[in-house]
mmCIF file of C-alpha atoms in Angstrom:
data_model
loop_
_atom_site.group_PDB
_atom_site.id
_atom_site.type_symbol
_atom_site.label_atom_id
_atom_site.label_comp_id
_atom_site.label_asym_id
_atom_site.label_seq_id
_atom_site.Cartn_x
_atom_site.Cartn_y
_atom_site.Cartn_z
ATOM 1 C CA MET A 830 -56.723 102.245 75.138
ATOM 2 C CA VAL A 831 -59.154 103.524 77.734
ATOM 3 C CA ASP A 832 -61.353 101.090 79.677
ATOM 4 C CA PHE A 833 -64.607 102.641 78.476
ATOM 5 C CA GLU A 834 -66.926 100.960 80.975
ATOM 6 C CA LEU A 835 -64.786 101.880 83.988
ATOM 7 C CA LEU A 836 -64.438 105.467 82.825
ATOM 8 C CA LYS A 837 -68.189 105.631 82.160
ATOM 9 C CA ARG A 838 -68.948 104.613 85.752
ATOM 10 C CA ILE A 839 -66.530 107.219 87.103
ATOM 11 C CA VAL A 840 -67.542 110.207 84.965
ATOM 12 C CA GLU A 841 -71.298 109.661 85.138
ATOM 13 C CA ALA A 842 -71.516 109.200 88.918
ATOM 14 C CA PRO A 843 -72.806 112.306 90.752
ATOM 15 C CA GLY A 844 -70.465 114.293 92.979
ATOM 16 C CA VAL A 845 -70.823 118.066 93.060
ATOM 17 C CA SER A 846 -68.251 119.677 95.381
ATOM 18 C CA GLY A 847 -69.106 118.782 98.972
ATOM 19 C CA TYR A 848 -71.586 116.124 97.844
ATOM 20 C CA GLU A 849 -69.211 113.484 96.499
ATOM 21 C CA PHE A 850 -70.992 110.921 98.713
ATOM 22 C CA LEU A 851 -74.009 111.037 96.380
ATOM 23 C CA GLY A 852 -72.377 108.498 94.077
ATOM 24 C CA VAL A 853 -68.832 108.997 92.853
ATOM 25 C CA ARG A 854 -67.092 108.209 96.141
ATOM 26 C CA ASP A 855 -68.365 104.618 96.235
ATOM 27 C CA VAL A 856 -67.494 104.101 92.556
ATOM 28 C CA VAL A 857 -63.926 105.273 93.181
ATOM 29 C CA ILE A 858 -63.501 103.071 96.259
ATOM 30 C CA GLU A 859 -64.612 99.986 94.326
ATOM 31 C CA ALA A 860 -62.321 100.857 91.418
ATOM 32 C CA PHE A 861 -59.214 101.128 93.632
ATOM 33 C CA LYS A 862 -59.878 98.089 95.844
ATOM 34 C CA PRO A 863 -58.085 95.390 93.816
ATOM 35 C CA TYR A 864 -54.855 97.369 93.432
ATOM 36 C CA VAL A 865 -53.974 98.850 96.843
ATOM 37 C CA ASP A 866 -53.307 97.630 100.367
ATOM 38 C CA GLU A 867 -55.803 99.820 102.204
ATOM 39 C CA ILE A 868 -58.435 102.463 101.540
ATOM 40 C CA LYS A 869 -59.806 105.015 103.940
ATOM 41 C CA VAL A 870 -62.099 108.017 103.735
ATOM 42 C CA ASP A 871 -60.993 110.996 105.811
ATOM 43 C CA LYS A 872 -63.233 113.419 107.699
ATOM 44 C CA LEU A 873 -63.757 115.696 104.687
ATOM 45 C CA GLY A 874 -64.542 112.784 102.352
ATOM 46 C CA ASN A 875 -61.274 112.291 100.456
ATOM 47 C CA VAL A 876 -60.683 108.714 99.293
ATOM 48 C CA ILE A 877 -57.110 107.731 100.194
ATOM 49 C CA ALA A 878 -55.907 104.516 98.524
ATOM 50 C CA HIS A 879 -52.577 103.414 99.965
ATOM 51 C CA LYS A 880 -50.051 101.125 98.284
ATOM 52 C CA GLU A 881 -47.451 100.433 100.961
ATOM 53 C CA GLY A 882 -43.717 100.846 100.414
ATOM 54 C CA LYS A 883 -40.566 101.589 102.402
ATOM 55 C CA GLY A 884 -39.291 104.400 100.182
ATOM 56 C CA PRO A 885 -40.310 108.050 99.875
ATOM 57 C CA LYS A 886 -43.913 108.940 100.603
ATOM 58 C CA VAL A 887 -45.624 110.091 97.398
ATOM 59 C CA MET A 888 -49.079 111.655 97.182
ATOM 60 C CA LEU A 889 -50.925 111.755 93.861
ATOM 61 C CA ALA A 890 -54.164 113.734 93.828
ATOM 62 C CA GLY A 891 -56.973 113.821 91.291
ATOM 63 C CA HIS A 892 -60.189 115.516 92.360
ATOM 64 C CA MET A 893 -63.441 113.599 92.153
ATOM 65 C CA ASP A 894 -65.764 116.562 92.658
ATOM 66 C CA GLN A 895 -67.452 118.270 89.744
ATOM 67 C CA ILE A 896 -68.926 121.715 89.204
ATOM 68 C CA GLY A 897 -72.689 122.009 89.434
ATOM 69 C CA LEU A 898 -75.621 123.943 90.820
ATOM 70 C CA MET A 899 -77.388 124.250 94.164
ATOM 71 C CA VAL A 900 -81.054 125.058 94.701
ATOM 72 C CA THR A 901 -81.425 128.372 96.533
ATOM 73 C CA HIS A 902 -85.166 128.947 96.172
ATOM 74 C CA ILE A 903 -88.276 127.130 94.968
ATOM 75 C CA GLU A 904 -90.777 129.396 93.220
ATOM 76 C CA LYS A 905 -94.496 129.134 93.995
ATOM 77 C CA ASN A 906 -95.036 127.680 90.513
ATOM 78 C CA GLY A 907 -92.336 125.001 90.995
ATOM 79 C CA PHE A 908 -89.360 126.490 89.160
ATOM 80 C CA LEU A 909 -85.957 126.216 90.852
ATOM 81 C CA ARG A 910 -83.605 129.146 91.378
ATOM 82 C CA VAL A 911 -79.975 128.100 91.583
ATOM 83 C CA ALA A 912 -76.464 129.243 92.426
ATOM 84 C CA PRO A 913 -73.192 127.909 90.992
ATOM 85 C CA VAL A 914 -70.995 125.444 92.874
ATOM 86 C CA GLY A 915 -67.591 126.057 91.330
ATOM 87 C CA GLY A 916 -66.894 127.859 88.069
ATOM 88 C CA VAL A 917 -70.166 127.547 86.150
ATOM 89 C CA ASP A 918 -70.890 129.940 83.281
ATOM 90 C CA PRO A 919 -74.646 130.685 83.167
ATOM 91 C CA ARG A 920 -74.477 130.640 79.353
ATOM 92 C CA THR A 921 -73.940 126.856 79.558
ATOM 93 C CA LEU A 922 -77.297 126.296 81.277
ATOM 94 C CA ILE A 923 -79.756 127.410 78.623
ATOM 95 C CA ALA A 924 -81.630 124.614 76.817
ATOM 96 C CA GLN A 925 -79.683 121.903 78.647
ATOM 97 C CA ARG A 926 -80.933 118.807 80.472
ATOM 98 C CA PHE A 927 -80.099 118.337 84.146
ATOM 99 C CA LYS A 928 -80.241 115.790 86.921
ATOM 100 C CA VAL A 929 -81.532 117.102 90.238
ATOM 101 C CA TRP A 930 -80.088 114.831 92.930
ATOM 102 C CA VAL A 931 -82.745 114.168 95.548
ATOM 103 C CA GLY A 932 -80.706 111.368 97.163
ATOM 104 C CA PRO A 933 -77.687 109.106 96.640
ATOM 105 C CA ASN A 934 -77.907 107.891 93.034
ATOM 106 C CA GLU A 935 -81.505 109.184 92.908
ATOM 107 C CA PHE A 936 -82.548 112.103 90.719
ATOM 108 C CA VAL A 937 -85.373 113.841 88.899
ATOM 109 C CA TYR A 938 -84.891 115.425 85.488
ATOM 110 C CA GLY A 939 -84.828 119.135 84.829
ATOM 111 C CA VAL A 940 -84.176 121.529 81.980
ATOM 112 C CA GLY A 941 -82.474 124.912 81.920
ATOM 113 C CA GLY A 942 -85.041 127.577 81.169
ATOM 114 C CA SER A 943 -85.042 131.202 80.107
ATOM 115 C CA VAL A 944 -87.282 133.736 78.429
ATOM 116 C CA PRO A 945 -87.770 132.763 74.719
ATOM 117 C CA PRO A 946 -85.978 135.072 72.242
ATOM 118 C CA HIS A 947 -89.325 135.897 70.590
ATOM 119 C CA ILE A 948 -90.409 137.998 73.566
ATOM 120 C CA GLN A 949 -87.057 139.265 74.768
ATOM 121 C CA LYS A 950 -86.334 142.947 74.623
ATOM 122 C CA PRO A 951 -83.782 143.879 71.932
ATOM 123 C CA GLU A 952 -81.158 144.755 74.536
ATOM 124 C CA GLN A 953 -81.577 141.317 76.175
ATOM 125 C CA ARG A 954 -80.876 139.384 72.980
ATOM 126 C CA ASN A 955 -77.322 140.672 72.758
ATOM 127 C CA LYS A 956 -76.370 139.897 76.354
ATOM 128 C CA ALA A 957 -75.394 136.687 78.111
ATOM 129 C CA PRO A 958 -77.938 135.548 80.697
ATOM 130 C CA THR A 959 -77.286 136.339 84.343
ATOM 131 C CA TRP A 960 -77.903 134.097 87.330
ATOM 132 C CA GLU A 961 -81.034 136.135 88.021
ATOM 133 C CA GLN A 962 -82.427 135.158 84.624
ATOM 134 C CA VAL A 963 -81.827 131.396 84.584
ATOM 135 C CA PHE A 964 -83.841 128.714 86.329
ATOM 136 C CA ILE A 965 -84.416 124.963 86.287
ATOM 137 C CA ASP A 966 -87.770 123.521 85.231
ATOM 138 C CA ILE A 967 -88.476 120.059 86.723
ATOM 139 C CA GLY A 968 -92.075 119.870 85.505
ATOM 140 C CA ALA A 969 -93.575 120.730 88.881
ATOM 141 C CA GLU A 970 -96.650 122.970 88.918
ATOM 142 C CA SER A 971 -96.143 124.222 92.464
ATOM 143 C CA LYS A 972 -93.594 124.534 95.248
ATOM 144 C CA GLU A 973 -95.393 121.751 97.088
ATOM 145 C CA GLU A 974 -95.131 119.402 94.102
ATOM 146 C CA ALA A 975 -91.412 120.154 93.749
ATOM 147 C CA GLU A 976 -90.921 119.327 97.428
ATOM 148 C CA GLU A 977 -92.933 116.109 97.023
ATOM 149 C CA MET A 978 -90.460 115.163 94.257
ATOM 150 C CA GLY A 979 -87.704 115.404 96.859
ATOM 151 C CA VAL A 980 -86.271 118.824 96.038
ATOM 152 C CA LYS A 981 -85.129 120.971 98.960
ATOM 153 C CA ILE A 982 -83.139 124.145 99.466
ATOM 154 C CA GLY A 983 -79.530 122.939 99.119
ATOM 155 C CA THR A 984 -80.291 120.141 96.641
ATOM 156 C CA VAL A 985 -77.461 119.857 94.112
ATOM 157 C CA ILE A 986 -77.777 119.572 90.345
ATOM 158 C CA THR A 987 -75.543 118.313 87.537
ATOM 159 C CA TRP A 988 -75.883 118.341 83.782
ATOM 160 C CA ASP A 989 -77.419 115.206 82.321
ATOM 161 C CA GLY A 990 -74.182 114.147 80.644
ATOM 162 C CA ARG A 991 -72.810 110.817 79.539
ATOM 163 C CA LEU A 992 -69.626 109.377 78.084
ATOM 164 C CA GLU A 993 -69.579 108.910 74.315
ATOM 165 C CA ARG A 994 -66.942 108.286 71.670
ATOM 166 C CA LEU A 995 -66.231 111.225 69.380
ATOM 167 C CA GLY A 996 -64.412 110.182 66.226
ATOM 168 C CA LYS A 997 -61.604 107.646 66.376
ATOM 169 C CA HIS A 998 -59.649 108.722 69.474
ATOM 170 C CA ARG A 999 -61.739 111.322 71.319
ATOM 171 C CA LEU A 1000 -64.100 110.944 74.244
ATOM 172 C CA VAL A 1001 -66.780 113.486 75.176
ATOM 173 C CA SER A 1002 -68.345 113.573 78.610
ATOM 174 C CA ILE A 1003 -69.569 115.489 81.572
ATOM 175 C CA ALA A 1004 -66.982 115.784 84.375
ATOM 176 C CA HIS A 1005 -63.805 114.781 82.546
ATOM 177 C CA ASP A 1006 -62.640 117.570 84.853
ATOM 178 C CA ASP A 1007 -61.415 115.784 86.819
ATOM 179 C CA ARG A 1008 -62.731 112.235 86.660
ATOM 180 C CA ILE A 1009 -60.392 111.476 83.745
ATOM 181 C CA ALA A 1010 -57.517 112.044 86.185
ATOM 182 C CA VAL A 1011 -59.167 109.827 88.809
ATOM 183 C CA TYR A 1012 -59.410 107.152 86.121
ATOM 184 C CA THR A 1013 -55.715 107.723 85.356
ATOM 185 C CA LEU A 1014 -54.836 107.132 89.007
ATOM 186 C CA VAL A 1015 -56.823 103.882 89.084
ATOM 187 C CA GLU A 1016 -55.127 102.676 85.902
ATOM 188 C CA ALA A 1017 -51.698 103.649 87.261
ATOM 189 C CA ALA A 1018 -52.424 101.682 90.436
ATOM 190 C CA ARG A 1019 -53.413 98.690 88.304
ATOM 191 C CA GLN A 1020 -50.327 98.851 86.091
ATOM 192 C CA LEU A 1021 -47.798 99.615 88.824
ATOM 193 C CA SER A 1022 -45.825 96.441 89.424
ATOM 194 C CA GLU A 1023 -42.833 97.214 91.597
ATOM 195 C CA THR A 1024 -41.730 100.351 93.391
ATOM 196 C CA ASP A 1025 -40.076 101.120 96.704
ATOM 197 C CA ALA A 1026 -42.193 104.273 97.018
ATOM 198 C CA ASP A 1027 -44.918 104.532 99.656
ATOM 199 C CA VAL A 1028 -47.776 105.612 97.406
ATOM 200 C CA TYR A 1029 -50.999 107.422 98.289
ATOM 201 C CA PHE A 1030 -53.546 107.715 95.475
ATOM 202 C CA VAL A 1031 -56.013 110.379 96.622
ATOM 203 C CA ALA A 1032 -59.378 111.167 95.027
ATOM 204 C CA THR A 1033 -59.895 114.583 96.564
ATOM 205 C CA VAL A 1034 -63.052 116.517 97.349
ATOM 206 C CA GLN A 1035 -63.952 120.180 96.901
ATOM 207 C CA GLU A 1036 -61.135 121.094 94.515
ATOM 208 C CA GLU A 1037 -63.466 123.210 92.429
ATOM 209 C CA VAL A 1038 -64.237 125.481 95.376
ATOM 210 C CA GLY A 1039 -60.700 126.065 96.654
ATOM 211 C CA LEU A 1040 -58.484 122.926 96.744
ATOM 212 C CA ARG A 1041 -59.981 122.083 100.128
ATOM 213 C CA GLY A 1042 -59.724 118.293 100.021
ATOM 214 C CA ALA A 1043 -56.087 118.380 98.917
ATOM 215 C CA LYS A 1044 -55.227 120.697 101.787
ATOM 216 C CA VAL A 1045 -56.494 118.408 104.525
ATOM 217 C CA SER A 1046 -55.384 115.133 102.916
ATOM 218 C CA ALA A 1047 -51.854 116.458 102.367
ATOM 219 C CA PHE A 1048 -51.733 117.462 106.041
ATOM 220 C CA GLY A 1049 -52.765 113.961 107.064
ATOM 221 C CA ILE A 1050 -50.399 112.136 104.716
ATOM 222 C CA ASP A 1051 -47.435 114.537 105.047
ATOM 223 C CA PRO A 1052 -45.841 113.405 101.762
ATOM 224 C CA ASP A 1053 -42.239 113.773 100.646
ATOM 225 C CA TYR A 1054 -43.407 114.464 97.087
ATOM 226 C CA GLY A 1055 -46.731 115.593 95.655
ATOM 227 C CA PHE A 1056 -48.294 115.370 92.208
ATOM 228 C CA ALA A 1057 -51.603 116.743 90.997
ATOM 229 C CA LEU A 1058 -53.318 115.030 88.080
ATOM 230 C CA ASP A 1059 -55.857 117.257 86.376
ATOM 231 C CA VAL A 1060 -57.117 118.398 83.009
ATOM 232 C CA THR A 1061 -55.641 121.449 81.373
ATOM 233 C CA ILE A 1062 -56.952 123.691 78.636
ATOM 234 C CA ALA A 1063 -56.730 122.522 75.033
ATOM 235 C CA ALA A 1064 -57.791 125.610 73.093
ATOM 236 C CA ASP A 1065 -56.718 124.068 69.775
ATOM 237 C CA VAL A 1066 -59.878 125.228 68.047
ATOM 238 C CA PRO A 1067 -60.643 127.632 65.196
ATOM 239 C CA GLY A 1068 -59.905 131.232 66.050
ATOM 240 C CA THR A 1069 -57.256 130.577 68.708
ATOM 241 C CA PRO A 1070 -53.653 131.461 67.763
ATOM 242 C CA GLU A 1071 -51.187 128.615 68.317
ATOM 243 C CA HIS A 1072 -49.352 130.456 71.094
ATOM 244 C CA LYS A 1073 -52.602 130.742 73.075
ATOM 245 C CA GLN A 1074 -53.778 127.153 72.701
ATOM 246 C CA ILE A 1075 -52.007 125.984 75.902
ATOM 247 C CA THR A 1076 -52.086 122.325 74.749
ATOM 248 C CA GLN A 1077 -53.368 120.281 71.814
ATOM 249 C CA LEU A 1078 -55.388 117.079 71.809
ATOM 250 C CA GLY A 1079 -53.507 113.983 70.705
ATOM 251 C CA LYS A 1080 -50.035 115.441 71.315
ATOM 252 C CA GLY A 1081 -49.435 113.606 74.580
ATOM 253 C CA VAL A 1082 -49.539 114.129 78.325
ATOM 254 C CA ALA A 1083 -48.842 117.690 79.463
ATOM 255 C CA ILE A 1084 -46.100 118.215 82.035
ATOM 256 C CA LYS A 1085 -47.073 121.166 84.179
ATOM 257 C CA ILE A 1086 -44.593 123.971 84.678
ATOM 258 C CA MET A 1087 -46.874 126.560 86.250
ATOM 259 C CA ASP A 1088 -50.450 127.562 86.864
ATOM 260 C CA ARG A 1089 -52.119 130.189 89.028
ATOM 261 C CA SER A 1090 -51.803 128.001 92.146
ATOM 262 C CA VAL A 1091 -48.293 126.535 91.859
ATOM 263 C CA ILE A 1092 -44.875 126.841 90.287
ATOM 264 C CA CYS A 1093 -43.797 123.225 90.002
ATOM 265 C CA HIS A 1094 -40.393 122.265 91.383
ATOM 266 C CA PRO A 1095 -37.985 122.847 88.460
ATOM 267 C CA THR A 1096 -35.972 119.705 89.182
ATOM 268 C CA ILE A 1097 -39.124 117.587 89.161
ATOM 269 C CA VAL A 1098 -40.271 119.212 85.912
ATOM 270 C CA ARG A 1099 -37.012 118.394 84.098
ATOM 271 C CA TRP A 1100 -36.846 114.929 85.661
ATOM 272 C CA MET A 1101 -40.343 114.180 84.327
ATOM 273 C CA GLU A 1102 -39.261 115.414 80.908
ATOM 274 C CA GLU A 1103 -36.317 113.007 80.954
ATOM 275 C CA LEU A 1104 -38.619 110.152 82.005
ATOM 276 C CA ALA A 1105 -40.929 110.885 79.095
ATOM 277 C CA LYS A 1106 -38.022 110.928 76.652
ATOM 278 C CA LYS A 1107 -36.450 107.791 78.115
ATOM 279 C CA HIS A 1108 -39.664 105.777 77.863
ATOM 280 C CA GLU A 1109 -40.838 107.320 74.573
ATOM 281 C CA ILE A 1110 -43.954 108.834 76.097
ATOM 282 C CA PRO A 1111 -45.353 111.713 74.000
ATOM 283 C CA TYR A 1112 -45.508 114.913 76.029
ATOM 284 C CA GLN A 1113 -46.121 118.644 75.802
ATOM 285 C CA TRP A 1114 -45.875 121.551 78.236
ATOM 286 C CA ASP A 1115 -48.559 123.031 80.443
ATOM 287 C CA ILE A 1116 -48.258 126.685 81.459
ATOM 288 C CA LEU A 1117 -51.631 127.974 82.586
ATOM 289 C CA THR A 1118 -52.080 131.595 83.627
ATOM 290 C CA GLY A 1119 -55.622 131.053 84.893
ATOM 291 C CA GLY A 1120 -56.890 128.214 87.050
ATOM 292 C CA GLY A 1121 -55.117 125.932 89.485
ATOM 293 C CA THR A 1122 -54.825 122.344 90.665
ATOM 294 C CA ASP A 1123 -54.508 120.385 93.888
ATOM 295 C CA ALA A 1124 -50.740 120.915 93.686
ATOM 296 C CA GLY A 1125 -51.462 124.460 94.836
ATOM 297 C CA ALA A 1126 -52.477 123.104 98.240
ATOM 298 C CA ILE A 1127 -50.083 120.153 98.411
ATOM 299 C CA HIS A 1128 -46.872 122.109 97.835
ATOM 300 C CA LEU A 1129 -47.683 124.465 100.734
ATOM 301 C CA ASN A 1130 -48.249 121.665 103.247
ATOM 302 C CA LYS A 1131 -46.383 122.112 106.529
ATOM 303 C CA ALA A 1132 -42.746 122.960 105.691
ATOM 304 C CA GLY A 1133 -43.337 122.514 101.928
ATOM 305 C CA VAL A 1134 -43.616 119.599 99.510
ATOM 306 C CA PRO A 1135 -41.680 119.422 96.212
ATOM 307 C CA SER A 1136 -44.492 119.020 93.689
ATOM 308 C CA GLY A 1137 -45.229 118.410 90.045
ATOM 309 C CA GLY A 1138 -48.245 118.165 87.788
ATOM 310 C CA ILE A 1139 -49.428 115.645 85.204
ATOM 311 C CA SER A 1140 -52.081 117.191 82.977
ATOM 312 C CA ILE A 1141 -54.513 115.792 80.428
ATOM 313 C CA PRO A 1142 -55.514 118.215 77.634
ATOM 314 C CA ALA A 1143 -59.261 118.835 77.431
ATOM 315 C CA ARG A 1144 -61.445 120.990 75.212
ATOM 316 C CA TYR A 1145 -64.521 122.857 76.457
ATOM 317 C CA ILE A 1146 -63.809 122.389 80.160
ATOM 318 C CA HIS A 1147 -66.456 123.380 82.705
ATOM 319 C CA SER A 1148 -69.227 122.377 80.339
ATOM 320 C CA ASN A 1149 -71.394 119.360 79.580
ATOM 321 C CA THR A 1150 -69.222 118.413 76.588
ATOM 322 C CA GLU A 1151 -65.622 118.155 77.745
ATOM 323 C CA VAL A 1152 -63.462 116.385 75.155
ATOM 324 C CA VAL A 1153 -60.230 114.436 75.725
ATOM 325 C CA ASP A 1154 -58.087 112.190 73.547
ATOM 326 C CA GLU A 1155 -57.541 108.663 74.846
ATOM 327 C CA ARG A 1156 -53.972 108.660 73.486
ATOM 328 C CA ASP A 1157 -53.200 111.528 75.869
ATOM 329 C CA VAL A 1158 -54.848 109.596 78.696
ATOM 330 C CA ASP A 1159 -52.699 106.540 77.941
ATOM 331 C CA ALA A 1160 -49.597 108.745 77.958
ATOM 332 C CA ALA A 1161 -50.634 110.194 81.325
ATOM 333 C CA VAL A 1162 -51.032 106.707 82.782
ATOM 334 C CA LYS A 1163 -47.608 105.643 81.489
ATOM 335 C CA LEU A 1164 -45.874 108.739 82.833
ATOM 336 C CA THR A 1165 -47.561 108.354 86.221
ATOM 337 C CA VAL A 1166 -46.387 104.749 86.473
ATOM 338 C CA LYS A 1167 -42.814 105.675 85.532
ATOM 339 C CA VAL A 1168 -42.807 108.516 88.065
ATOM 340 C CA LEU A 1169 -43.745 106.069 90.814
ATOM 341 C CA GLU A 1170 -41.294 103.405 89.685
ATOM 342 C CA GLU A 1171 -38.312 105.744 89.497
ATOM 343 C CA ILE A 1172 -38.969 108.407 92.134
ATOM 344 C CA PRO A 1173 -36.959 106.559 94.829
ATOM 345 C CA GLY A 1174 -33.862 107.504 92.812
ATOM 346 C CA LEU A 1175 -34.787 111.185 92.398
ATOM 347 C CA LYS A 1176 -32.275 113.641 93.873
ATOM 348 C CA LEU A 1177 -33.356 117.236 94.374
#
């Protein structure tokens, strides 16, 4: 089962896109250290953990950035105006608690504010809030007090989320997208015993704003094969027809066939299916018509990289309460390990 304390450190560390250095980068470096031969951080901030081998060069990417907010204006009375970093729905901000990151691993608390329903106009009550209507309240009474607390234009903000168990097998947390995949990479590195592959585990930056970290790290590594590890939608909730659920929690790792950013190499897709069957790893399919992964950047590197995707089903993604099933995480770890052990024999 999942190493709860390790996952807790990874998911709760701050790292909005472009600001991964605020906390999560150091956590990831420390997590990889015992299991690889070298670790470096490239110019954009990607963590590249290298396990040396003489076989094919394999890049596995899981992004360590998270969606969040950025301060765009401080009102005279101390309230913060914000803009989204990545795909944030303003409806998820109301009545939520936030951490406003005034330095590495240093924050002040805030809450998402709006006009109370009691004094809203009738037409406002039936509409979702816009970015012009939401703000963050940090308890400051003036712009000067907010600045004394360390807040500046460009300060980034995350939800105040934490990892908790939900029922027998589920885990709820902020930033499972995509820290659960980073955790999977660390566990795969730990469990990988022997392989001839030359393996690069990459915790990428700025995926949520355009797959930017994967693009530059793939250029630097120049892999023979690429794999993106990411969450995928599990819409297995009331009101969603089965054919629109994408994946279901507890049914296993999802082998990606296609998303908006990539059509995975068909031979790799079927080879991964055979690996899952051979090693009795529960699996399901991932076809996503909206959203993409780091594979979208990796497979277009230089002259092209045959690529696949290993996905972990998650409910309520891009919110403060993303839910995964640890049995699916275990299956993802097992499949990742088998991919690395057996990829030297893959023939395209």
